[in-house]
Coordinates of C-alpha atoms in Angstrom, one line a residue:
M1 CA 22.1 -46.8 -19.4
E2 CA 20.2 -43.6 -18.9
T3 CA 20.4 -41.9 -15.5
V4 CA 17.3 -42.3 -13.3
G5 CA 15.5 -39.1 -12.6
L6 CA 14.9 -35.8 -14.2
K7 CA 17.6 -33.3 -15.1
T8 CA 18.0 -29.9 -13.4
E9 CA 19.4 -27.0 -15.3
L10 CA 20.9 -24.0 -13.5
L11 CA 20.3 -20.5 -14.8
K12 CA 21.9 -17.3 -13.4
C13 CA 20.6 -13.8 -14.1
D14 CA 20.2 -10.4 -12.7
L15 CA 16.4 -10.5 -12.5
C16 CA 14.0 -13.5 -12.3
V17 CA 10.4 -12.7 -13.1
V18 CA 7.8 -15.2 -12.1
G19 CA 4.6 -14.8 -14.1
G20 CA 4.2 -13.8 -17.8
G21 CA 1.0 -11.8 -17.8
I22 CA 1.0 -8.2 -18.9
A23 CA 2.8 -7.1 -15.7
G24 CA 5.4 -9.8 -16.0
I25 CA 6.2 -9.4 -19.7
S26 CA 6.4 -5.6 -19.2
A27 CA 8.8 -6.0 -16.3
A28 CA 10.9 -8.5 -18.2
I29 CA 11.1 -6.6 -21.5
T30 CA 11.8 -3.3 -19.8
A31 CA 14.6 -4.7 -17.6
A32 CA 16.1 -6.5 -20.6
R33 CA 16.1 -3.4 -22.7
S34 CA 17.8 -1.6 -19.8
G35 CA 20.7 -4.1 -20.2
I36 CA 20.3 -6.6 -17.5
K37 CA 19.9 -10.4 -17.9
V38 CA 16.4 -11.7 -17.2
V39 CA 14.8 -15.2 -16.7
L40 CA 11.0 -15.2 -17.2
I41 CA 9.1 -18.1 -15.7
H42 CA 5.5 -18.6 -16.9
E43 CA 3.3 -21.6 -16.3
R44 CA 1.1 -21.2 -19.4
P45 CA 2.0 -21.9 -23.1
V46 CA 1.1 -18.3 -24.1
F47 CA 2.0 -14.9 -22.6
G48 CA -0.6 -12.3 -21.5
G49 CA -2.3 -13.8 -18.4
N50 CA -5.9 -12.5 -18.3
A51 CA -5.3 -10.8 -21.7
S52 CA -4.1 -14.0 -23.4
G53 CA -6.0 -16.1 -25.9
E54 CA -6.6 -18.6 -23.1
I55 CA -8.7 -16.2 -21.0
R56 CA -9.5 -13.3 -23.4
M57 CA -10.0 -10.2 -21.2
W58 CA -9.1 -7.0 -23.0
I59 CA -6.6 -4.6 -21.4
C60 CA -8.4 -1.9 -19.4
G61 CA -6.8 1.1 -17.8
V62 CA -7.5 4.7 -17.3
K63 CA -11.0 5.9 -18.2
N64 CA -9.9 9.3 -19.4
Y65 CA -8.0 8.5 -22.5
E66 CA -6.0 11.7 -22.6
Y67 CA -4.1 9.9 -19.9
R68 CA -3.9 6.6 -21.8
E69 CA -1.0 4.3 -20.7
T70 CA 1.8 4.7 -23.2
G71 CA 5.2 3.0 -23.0
L72 CA 5.0 -0.7 -23.8
N73 CA 1.2 -0.7 -23.6
E74 CA 0.9 1.6 -26.5
E75 CA 3.8 -0.1 -28.4
I76 CA 1.9 -3.4 -28.2
N77 CA -1.4 -1.7 -29.2
L78 CA 0.1 -0.1 -32.3
E79 CA 1.8 -3.4 -33.4
N80 CA -1.6 -5.1 -32.9
F81 CA -3.3 -2.6 -35.2
Y82 CA -0.6 -3.3 -37.8
Y83 CA -0.3 -7.1 -37.6
N84 CA -3.7 -8.0 -36.3
P85 CA -6.3 -5.7 -37.8
T86 CA -9.2 -8.2 -37.3
K87 CA -8.3 -8.7 -33.7
N88 CA -7.6 -12.4 -34.0
Y89 CA -6.6 -14.0 -30.7
N90 CA -4.2 -16.4 -32.4
L91 CA -2.3 -13.5 -33.8
W92 CA -2.5 -11.6 -30.5
N93 CA -0.8 -14.6 -28.8
A94 CA 1.9 -14.6 -31.4
L95 CA 2.5 -10.9 -31.0
L96 CA 3.0 -11.2 -27.3
Y97 CA 5.2 -14.3 -27.8
N98 CA 7.4 -12.4 -30.2
K99 CA 7.7 -9.3 -27.9
V100 CA 9.3 -11.5 -25.3
K101 CA 11.3 -13.9 -27.6
S102 CA 12.8 -11.0 -29.6
E103 CA 14.6 -9.6 -26.5
K104 CA 18.2 -11.0 -26.4
N105 CA 18.5 -10.5 -22.7
I106 CA 15.5 -12.7 -21.8
I107 CA 15.5 -16.4 -21.3
S108 CA 11.8 -17.3 -21.2
L109 CA 10.5 -20.6 -19.7
L110 CA 7.0 -21.3 -20.9
N111 CA 4.9 -24.2 -19.5
C112 CA 7.0 -23.8 -16.4
T113 CA 5.7 -23.7 -12.8
C114 CA 7.6 -22.1 -9.9
F115 CA 7.1 -24.5 -6.9
D116 CA 10.0 -23.9 -4.5
A117 CA 12.4 -21.2 -3.3
E118 CA 15.4 -21.0 -1.0
T119 CA 15.5 -18.0 1.3
V120 CA 18.4 -17.2 3.6
D121 CA 18.5 -14.2 6.0
N122 CA 15.4 -12.7 4.3
K123 CA 16.9 -12.9 0.9
I124 CA 15.9 -15.2 -1.9
K125 CA 18.9 -17.3 -3.1
S126 CA 17.1 -19.3 -5.8
V127 CA 13.8 -20.5 -7.1
R128 CA 12.9 -23.9 -8.6
A129 CA 10.5 -24.5 -11.4
Y130 CA 9.3 -27.5 -13.4
Q131 CA 8.8 -27.4 -17.2
M132 CA 6.2 -30.0 -18.2
T133 CA 7.1 -30.0 -22.0
T134 CA 10.8 -30.9 -21.5
Q135 CA 10.3 -32.8 -18.2
K136 CA 13.1 -30.7 -16.7
F137 CA 13.7 -28.8 -13.5
F138 CA 15.2 -25.4 -13.5
S139 CA 17.0 -23.7 -10.6
V140 CA 17.3 -20.0 -11.1
E141 CA 19.7 -17.9 -9.1
A142 CA 19.3 -14.2 -9.4
K143 CA 20.2 -10.9 -7.7
Y144 CA 16.6 -9.9 -7.7
Y145 CA 13.2 -11.5 -8.1
A146 CA 9.9 -10.1 -9.2
D147 CA 6.6 -11.8 -8.4
C148 CA 4.2 -11.0 -11.2
S149 CA 2.3 -14.2 -10.8
G150 CA -1.0 -12.6 -9.7
D151 CA -1.5 -15.1 -6.9
S152 CA 1.9 -14.1 -5.3
I153 CA 3.3 -17.6 -5.4
L154 CA 6.6 -16.3 -3.9
A155 CA 4.8 -15.3 -0.7
P156 CA 4.2 -18.8 0.7
L157 CA 7.5 -20.0 -0.8
T158 CA 9.7 -17.3 0.8
G159 CA 7.8 -16.0 3.8
A160 CA 7.1 -12.7 2.2
E161 CA 4.3 -10.9 4.1
F162 CA 1.0 -10.6 2.3
M163 CA -2.6 -9.5 2.7
Y164 CA -5.7 -11.4 1.8
G165 CA -9.4 -10.5 1.8
R166 CA -11.3 -7.3 2.7
E167 CA -10.2 -4.9 5.4
G168 CA -12.6 -3.8 8.1
K169 CA -14.2 -0.4 7.8
D170 CA -12.0 1.2 10.5
E171 CA -8.6 -0.2 9.3
F172 CA -8.0 2.5 6.6
N173 CA -11.3 4.5 7.0
E174 CA -12.1 3.7 3.4
P175 CA -15.6 3.9 1.7
M176 CA -17.4 0.6 2.0
Q177 CA -20.6 -0.8 0.7
S178 CA -21.6 -3.9 2.5
H179 CA -19.2 -5.0 5.3
S180 CA -17.7 -3.4 8.4
D181 CA -15.4 -6.2 9.7
S182 CA -12.4 -7.7 8.0
D183 CA -13.0 -11.1 6.3
K184 CA -11.4 -13.5 3.8
K185 CA -13.8 -12.7 0.9
T186 CA -12.5 -11.4 -2.4
M187 CA -13.7 -10.5 -5.8
G188 CA -14.4 -13.6 -7.8
N189 CA -13.2 -15.4 -10.9
S190 CA -14.7 -15.4 -14.4
C191 CA -14.6 -17.8 -17.3
L192 CA -15.4 -15.8 -20.4
L193 CA -17.5 -16.5 -23.4
Q194 CA -17.3 -15.2 -26.9
A195 CA -20.1 -15.3 -29.5
R196 CA -19.8 -15.3 -33.3
K197 CA -22.6 -14.0 -35.6
T198 CA -22.9 -16.4 -38.5
D199 CA -25.0 -16.5 -41.7
R200 CA -27.2 -19.4 -40.7
P201 CA -29.1 -20.7 -37.7
V202 CA -26.9 -22.6 -35.2
K203 CA -28.3 -25.1 -32.7
F204 CA -27.0 -25.6 -29.2
I205 CA -27.7 -28.5 -26.9
A206 CA -26.6 -28.0 -23.3
P207 CA -25.0 -30.9 -21.4
E208 CA -27.0 -32.2 -18.4
W209 CA -24.6 -30.7 -15.9
A210 CA -25.0 -27.1 -17.2
E211 CA -26.4 -24.7 -14.6
K212 CA -29.9 -23.5 -15.1
V213 CA -30.1 -19.7 -15.6
S214 CA -33.3 -17.7 -15.8
V215 CA -34.1 -15.2 -18.5
E216 CA -34.8 -12.6 -15.9
K217 CA -31.3 -13.0 -14.4
L218 CA -29.6 -12.5 -17.7
K219 CA -31.7 -9.5 -18.7
S220 CA -30.7 -7.9 -15.3
K221 CA -27.1 -8.1 -16.4
G222 CA -27.7 -6.0 -19.5
L223 CA -26.8 -8.8 -22.0
N224 CA -26.1 -7.5 -25.5
L225 CA -25.0 -10.1 -28.0
F226 CA -24.8 -7.4 -30.8
S227 CA -22.0 -5.5 -29.1
T228 CA -18.4 -6.5 -29.6
S229 CA -17.8 -5.4 -26.0
E230 CA -20.1 -8.0 -24.5
N231 CA -17.6 -10.3 -22.7
F232 CA -19.8 -11.8 -20.0
W233 CA -17.6 -10.6 -17.2
Y234 CA -20.5 -11.1 -14.8
I235 CA -20.3 -14.9 -15.1
E236 CA -18.3 -14.6 -11.8
L237 CA -17.9 -17.0 -8.9
G238 CA -15.5 -17.8 -6.1
G239 CA -15.2 -14.7 -3.9
L240 CA -16.9 -16.5 -1.0
F241 CA -14.3 -19.3 -1.1
D242 CA -10.5 -19.6 -1.3
V243 CA -9.9 -18.5 -4.9
I244 CA -6.5 -20.2 -4.9
G245 CA -7.1 -23.4 -2.9
E246 CA -10.6 -24.0 -4.4
A247 CA -9.6 -22.8 -7.9
E248 CA -10.4 -26.1 -9.7
N249 CA -13.8 -26.5 -8.0
I250 CA -14.6 -22.8 -8.8
N251 CA -13.6 -23.5 -12.5
Y252 CA -16.0 -26.4 -12.7
K253 CA -18.9 -24.3 -11.4
L254 CA -18.0 -21.5 -13.7
I255 CA -17.9 -23.7 -16.8
A256 CA -21.3 -25.2 -15.8
L257 CA -22.6 -21.7 -15.4
C258 CA -21.2 -20.5 -18.7
L259 CA -22.9 -23.4 -20.5
G260 CA -26.1 -22.6 -18.7
V261 CA -25.9 -18.9 -19.7
W262 CA -25.4 -19.9 -23.3
D263 CA -28.3 -22.4 -23.2
T264 CA -30.6 -19.6 -22.0
I265 CA -29.3 -17.2 -24.6
K266 CA -29.8 -19.8 -27.4
N267 CA -32.9 -21.6 -26.4
S268 CA -35.1 -19.2 -24.5
G269 CA -36.2 -17.3 -27.6
E270 CA -35.6 -14.0 -25.7
F271 CA -32.2 -12.9 -27.1
D272 CA -32.4 -13.1 -31.0
A273 CA -29.6 -15.6 -30.9
D274 CA -30.5 -18.1 -33.6
Y275 CA -27.6 -17.0 -35.8
F276 CA -25.0 -16.9 -33.1
D277 CA -22.5 -19.7 -32.4
L278 CA -20.3 -20.2 -29.3
D279 CA -16.9 -19.2 -30.6
F280 CA -15.0 -19.5 -27.4
L281 CA -15.5 -20.9 -23.8
G282 CA -12.7 -20.2 -21.3
F283 CA -11.6 -23.1 -19.2
L284 CA -9.1 -21.1 -17.2
G285 CA -10.7 -18.7 -14.7
A286 CA -9.7 -15.1 -14.8
K287 CA -8.8 -14.0 -11.3
R288 CA -9.5 -10.5 -10.0
E289 CA -8.0 -10.8 -6.6
S290 CA -6.1 -13.2 -4.3
R291 CA -2.9 -12.6 -2.2
R292 CA -1.6 -9.0 -2.1
M293 CA 2.0 -8.5 -1.1
L294 CA 2.9 -6.2 1.7
G295 CA 5.3 -3.4 0.9
D296 CA 6.6 -0.3 2.8
Y297 CA 3.4 1.5 1.9
V298 CA -0.2 0.2 1.4
L299 CA -2.1 2.1 -1.3
T300 CA -5.7 2.9 -0.1
A301 CA -9.0 3.9 -1.7
N302 CA -8.6 7.3 -0.2
D303 CA -5.3 7.7 -2.2
V304 CA -7.2 6.7 -5.3
L305 CA -10.2 9.0 -4.8
S306 CA -8.0 12.0 -3.8
A307 CA -5.8 11.5 -6.9
K308 CA -2.8 11.5 -4.5
I309 CA 0.6 12.0 -6.1
F310 CA 3.6 10.8 -4.1
D311 CA 7.2 11.8 -4.1
D312 CA 8.0 8.3 -5.3
T313 CA 5.3 7.9 -7.9
V314 CA 6.4 5.5 -10.6
A315 CA 3.0 4.5 -12.1
Y316 CA -0.6 5.6 -12.0
G317 CA -4.1 4.4 -12.2
G318 CA -7.4 5.7 -13.5
W319 CA -9.9 2.9 -13.4
P320 CA -12.9 3.4 -11.0
L321 CA -13.0 1.8 -7.6
D322 CA -14.8 -1.3 -8.9
D323 CA -15.4 -3.7 -6.0
H324 CA -17.2 -6.8 -7.2
D325 CA -19.5 -8.5 -4.7
P326 CA -18.0 -11.8 -3.5
A327 CA -21.2 -13.7 -4.4
G328 CA -20.6 -12.8 -8.1
F329 CA -23.3 -13.8 -10.5
Y330 CA -25.7 -14.6 -7.6
A331 CA -25.1 -11.4 -5.7
E332 CA -28.2 -9.5 -4.6
N333 CA -26.4 -6.1 -4.9
S334 CA -24.7 -4.6 -7.8
N335 CA -20.9 -3.9 -7.8
Y336 CA -19.7 -1.0 -5.7
T337 CA -18.3 1.6 -8.1
I338 CA -16.9 5.1 -7.6
A339 CA -15.5 7.0 -10.5
V340 CA -11.9 8.3 -10.4
K341 CA -11.8 11.9 -11.6
K342 CA -8.1 12.2 -12.1
P343 CA -5.2 9.7 -12.3
Y344 CA -3.7 8.8 -8.9
G345 CA -0.1 8.0 -8.3
I346 CA 1.2 4.6 -7.3
P347 CA 4.3 4.9 -5.1
Y348 CA 7.4 2.8 -5.6
R349 CA 7.1 1.7 -1.9
C350 CA 4.1 -0.5 -3.0
L351 CA 6.3 -2.5 -5.4
Y352 CA 8.9 -4.2 -3.1
S353 CA 8.6 -6.5 -0.2
K354 CA 8.6 -5.2 3.4
N355 CA 10.5 -8.2 4.7
I356 CA 12.2 -10.0 1.8
D357 CA 15.2 -7.9 0.8
N358 CA 15.5 -8.7 -3.0
L359 CA 11.8 -9.1 -3.9
F360 CA 9.8 -6.8 -6.2
F361 CA 6.2 -7.4 -7.3
A362 CA 4.0 -6.0 -10.1
G363 CA 0.5 -6.6 -11.2
R364 CA -2.7 -7.1 -9.2
N365 CA -0.7 -8.3 -6.2
I366 CA 1.0 -5.0 -5.3
S367 CA 0.8 -3.6 -1.7
A368 CA -2.8 -2.2 -1.7
T369 CA -6.0 -2.6 0.3
H370 CA -8.8 -4.6 -1.2
M371 CA -10.7 -1.5 -2.2
A372 CA -7.6 0.2 -3.8
T373 CA -6.9 -3.1 -5.6
S374 CA -10.4 -2.9 -7.2
S375 CA -9.0 0.0 -9.2
A376 CA -5.3 -0.8 -9.6
R377 CA -5.9 -4.5 -10.7
V378 CA -6.7 -3.8 -14.3
M379 CA -4.1 -4.8 -16.9
G380 CA -3.4 -1.4 -18.4
T381 CA -2.3 -0.3 -14.9
C382 CA -0.5 -3.6 -14.2
G383 CA 1.5 -3.1 -17.4
I384 CA 3.0 0.3 -16.4
I385 CA 3.6 -1.0 -12.9
G386 CA 5.6 -3.8 -14.6
Q387 CA 7.6 -1.3 -16.5
A388 CA 8.4 0.5 -13.2
V389 CA 9.7 -2.7 -11.7
G390 CA 11.8 -3.4 -14.8
I391 CA 13.4 0.0 -14.5
A392 CA 13.8 -0.2 -10.7
A393 CA 15.5 -3.6 -11.1
S394 CA 18.0 -2.1 -13.6
V395 CA 18.8 0.8 -11.2
A396 CA 19.2 -1.7 -8.4
A397 CA 21.7 -3.7 -10.5
K398 CA 23.5 -0.5 -11.5
Y399 CA 24.1 0.6 -7.8
N400 CA 24.3 -3.0 -6.5
C401 CA 21.6 -2.1 -3.9
S402 CA 18.4 -3.6 -2.6
P403 CA 14.9 -2.7 -4.0
K404 CA 14.3 -0.6 -0.9
C405 CA 17.5 1.4 -1.4
V406 CA 16.4 2.1 -5.0
G407 CA 14.2 4.7 -3.3
D408 CA 17.4 6.8 -2.8
H409 CA 17.6 7.0 -6.6
I410 CA 13.9 7.5 -7.3
E411 CA 14.4 10.6 -9.5
E412 CA 16.6 8.5 -11.8
V413 CA 13.9 5.8 -11.9
Q414 CA 11.2 8.4 -12.8
Q415 CA 13.3 10.0 -15.5
L416 CA 14.1 6.6 -17.1
L417 CA 10.4 5.8 -17.1
L418 CA 9.6 9.1 -18.7
I419 CA 12.3 8.6 -21.4
N420 CA 10.7 5.2 -22.1
D421 CA 7.3 6.9 -22.7
C422 CA 5.7 6.1 -19.4
F423 CA 3.6 9.1 -18.4
L424 CA 3.8 10.1 -14.7
P425 CA 1.2 12.6 -13.5
D426 CA 2.7 15.9 -12.2
I427 CA 6.3 14.7 -13.0
K428 CA 8.1 16.4 -15.8
R429 CA 10.8 14.8 -18.0
S430 CA 14.1 16.6 -18.0
V431 CA 15.7 17.7 -21.3
S432 CA 19.5 17.7 -21.8
D433 CA 21.4 20.9 -21.7
L434 CA 22.9 19.9 -25.1
C435 CA 19.4 19.9 -26.6
L436 CA 18.3 23.2 -24.9
S437 CA 21.4 25.0 -26.1
A438 CA 21.3 23.9 -29.7
R439 CA 19.8 26.1 -32.4
L440 CA 16.4 24.7 -33.5
I441 CA 15.3 25.4 -37.1
G442 CA 11.9 24.6 -38.5
G443 CA 10.3 23.8 -35.2
N444 CA 9.4 25.5 -32.0
D445 CA 10.3 24.9 -28.3
S446 CA 7.3 22.6 -27.7
L447 CA 9.5 20.0 -29.3
R448 CA 12.0 20.2 -26.4
N449 CA 9.9 21.1 -23.4
G450 CA 9.7 17.6 -21.9
E451 CA 6.0 17.2 -22.7
D452 CA 5.2 14.1 -24.7
R453 CA 1.4 14.5 -25.0
S454 CA -1.2 17.2 -25.1
F455 CA -4.3 17.7 -22.9
G456 CA -7.5 19.5 -23.6
S457 CA -7.0 22.6 -25.9
Q458 CA -3.2 22.3 -25.8
E459 CA -2.0 22.0 -29.4
V460 CA 0.6 19.6 -30.8
F461 CA 3.3 20.8 -33.2
S462 CA 2.4 20.0 -36.8
V463 CA 5.0 19.9 -39.5
E464 CA 4.6 19.8 -43.3
N465 CA 5.6 16.4 -44.7
G466 CA 9.0 16.8 -46.4
K467 CA 10.0 19.8 -44.4
E468 CA 13.1 19.5 -42.2
I469 CA 13.3 20.2 -38.4
K470 CA 17.0 20.7 -37.6
Y471 CA 19.3 21.1 -34.6
V472 CA 22.5 22.9 -35.2
L473 CA 25.2 22.7 -32.5
S474 CA 27.6 25.6 -31.9
S475 CA 30.4 23.1 -32.1
S476 CA 30.5 19.3 -32.6
A477 CA 29.5 17.4 -29.5
M478 CA 28.9 13.8 -28.5
V479 CA 25.2 13.0 -28.8
S480 CA 24.0 9.8 -27.1
G481 CA 20.8 9.5 -29.1
V482 CA 17.7 11.1 -30.4
K483 CA 14.2 10.9 -28.8
I484 CA 11.2 11.4 -31.0
V485 CA 7.5 11.2 -29.9
F486 CA 4.9 11.1 -32.6
D487 CA 1.2 11.5 -32.2
S488 CA -0.6 8.1 -32.1
D489 CA -4.0 9.8 -31.3
L490 CA -4.3 8.5 -27.7
T491 CA -8.0 9.2 -27.6
R492 CA -8.3 7.6 -31.1
S493 CA -10.5 10.6 -32.0
T494 CA -9.9 10.2 -35.8
Y495 CA -11.2 6.7 -36.0
D496 CA -14.5 6.3 -37.9
M497 CA -15.6 3.2 -35.9
D498 CA -17.1 2.1 -32.6
F499 CA -15.7 3.6 -29.4
I500 CA -14.8 0.3 -27.9
E501 CA -13.1 -1.0 -31.0
K502 CA -10.8 2.0 -31.3
I503 CA -9.9 2.0 -27.5
Y504 CA -9.2 -1.6 -26.7
S505 CA -6.5 -3.9 -28.1
M506 CA -9.0 -6.8 -28.6
R507 CA -12.7 -7.4 -28.9
C508 CA -15.2 -9.9 -27.4
N509 CA -18.1 -10.9 -29.7
I510 CA -17.4 -11.3 -33.4
L511 CA -20.1 -9.8 -35.6
D512 CA -20.5 -9.8 -39.4
D513 CA -19.8 -6.1 -39.5
S514 CA -16.9 -6.0 -37.0
P515 CA -14.5 -3.4 -38.3
V516 CA -11.0 -4.0 -39.6
M517 CA -8.6 -1.9 -37.5
H518 CA -6.0 0.4 -38.9
M519 CA -3.0 2.4 -37.8
P520 CA -3.7 5.9 -36.3
A521 CA -3.9 8.3 -39.2
T522 CA -1.9 10.9 -37.2
L523 CA 1.1 8.7 -36.7
A524 CA 4.3 9.2 -38.9
K525 CA 4.7 6.3 -41.3
T526 CA 8.0 7.2 -43.1
F527 CA 10.7 9.5 -41.8
E528 CA 14.3 10.2 -42.2
L529 CA 17.1 11.3 -39.8
T530 CA 20.1 13.1 -41.2
I531 CA 23.3 13.2 -39.1
V532 CA 26.2 15.5 -40.0
G533 CA 29.3 14.3 -38.2
E534 CA 32.2 16.5 -36.9
N535 CA 34.1 15.7 -40.1
G536 CA 31.2 16.9 -42.2
K537 CA 30.3 13.4 -43.3
I538 CA 26.5 13.0 -43.8
K539 CA 24.5 9.9 -42.9
N540 CA 20.9 9.5 -43.8
I541 CA 18.8 6.9 -42.0
L542 CA 15.3 6.1 -43.4
F543 CA 12.6 4.6 -41.2
K544 CA 9.8 2.9 -43.1
E545 CA 6.5 1.4 -41.9
N546 CA 6.9 3.1 -38.5
K547 CA 4.7 1.5 -35.9
K548 CA 6.0 3.4 -32.8
R549 CA 4.9 6.5 -31.0
N550 CA 8.2 6.7 -29.0
I551 CA 11.5 6.4 -30.9
L552 CA 14.8 6.2 -29.0
F553 CA 17.5 6.1 -31.6
P554 CA 21.0 5.6 -30.1
L555 CA 23.9 7.4 -31.7
G556 CA 27.0 7.7 -29.4
V557 CA 28.9 9.9 -31.9
A558 CA 30.1 13.5 -32.2
V559 CA 27.8 15.5 -34.5
K560 CA 27.4 19.1 -35.8
E561 CA 23.8 18.8 -37.1
I562 CA 20.8 16.5 -36.8
S563 CA 17.6 16.9 -38.8
L564 CA 14.3 15.1 -38.9
K565 CA 12.1 14.9 -42.0
I566 CA 8.7 13.2 -42.0
I567 CA 7.8 12.0 -45.4
D568 CA 4.3 10.7 -44.8
N569 CA 1.9 9.5 -42.2
W570 CA -0.6 6.7 -41.9
G571 CA -3.4 9.0 -43.0
D572 CA -3.7 11.1 -46.1
T573 CA -2.8 14.5 -44.7
N574 CA 0.2 16.6 -45.8
K575 CA 1.1 17.5 -42.2
T576 CA 2.1 15.2 -39.4
N577 CA 1.9 15.8 -35.6
I578 CA 5.0 15.5 -33.4
F579 CA 5.3 16.1 -29.7
T580 CA 9.0 15.7 -29.2
F581 CA 12.3 15.9 -31.1
E582 CA 15.2 16.0 -28.7
L583 CA 18.9 15.2 -28.4
Y584 CA 20.2 13.3 -25.4

């Protein structure tokens, strides 16, 4: 006879990440690559959160693309160009799925909802989750936890302090548009539409329950079906209500509004939409804001606007202050937007709990005011915050210390982030003495100056394909590895296609002339490393179909010489750009 009840499986790990959006997968992958064991709990069947095929918001970040987010963000972008040149959301889901599943140090639990936690003496002992596909409970015991759930589910479950709603004008002396007192209003949720241009007329009959939307209202939103960047973000509701507690009611209203918007587009005769079909309608609302965790520091709009850099900067932002009116689609006023002229730092103190001793957080729920969140909430920024948490968790495990005490090792955290290709404004990556003392042949010292990108008129080193760049050591020495940073054309300046297409990982509307994407022409495609050991033995390692900007190749052997030869690039030029070639 079968036992009555559902089974519970116990999992133990170093870091438990709750939430598999861009912040969560970035934290999990980075921690796993740093050598610690990770359990990743995600309540959806696909990874990516707001960027997933279920919701379909592209990944936004800094507006000045000289400062484009690199690290995992760029790694994923480049793989998407290679494997998914038509920007198909099914392939995008598969790419994110594989990024997580290919990490041997991650146990991922999809379709799994975290619903309970045990906290003793301000420390989380375990969390519980239910997986609907296997009808199984999981109990996860970890040294550290990271809430990357967006809605901060671990706040009510553990007693972690959090913030919600808009601060009053005098609380942080921030720029405001429409309110002076604190309230519980937030930015709203959106269900997104995608349109597809076809080769024949397509009819649309709206259901009776669709919201009625005027032509004038849609025209005031700047609707443009003939742009692949039209994602209908302005179909937004919920900021006047509890965006968590009323989520299902808000979703119903959003879906009715979406269908009403499409009805007006198709049947008013005002939008040249006869040949357009509704390709996608989101049934899961994309949230901009809900609970925000409280850390040892609260990032403010003044920090954002002054481009403040902190001693413990571990990430950065560059999206405008972009405060959406809580009334959303029906707001009388436009969104409140202030441009960010330079990237601002995000301090480590915003990424761990003020009162729960082993709790990190990453994503739109970091310790920030409502106004600062209006900039820091975008997924390009959330991704690099996730990487910072992943590195911080590995450092915490290394020293067996709390997230707060990781602050005593902040320079180590920063250097590890830089090594992993995470740019930090005004913080320079150190270069090993071994590399600096070696004789460099065929290159110049820009290859070992700790700078992994160029700005403005600063030139990148360009080497002829087939020509060697070589390090010769005065005597054989142990080399841990080689770091190479190629030029992936961060501003995508060499692309002969629409600006939006070359900048963002995915597109919105699908047109008959939507371009097929390609790898950056500047990026090395085939290259070879040659290692001469202390015994004179030569080893050649050939890298084909390279899809990475940042290469960290471990060695751990004694060598006399190491050389790099780029054979070709993804373009058709006989020279290839390279920022960094170093020994560590």
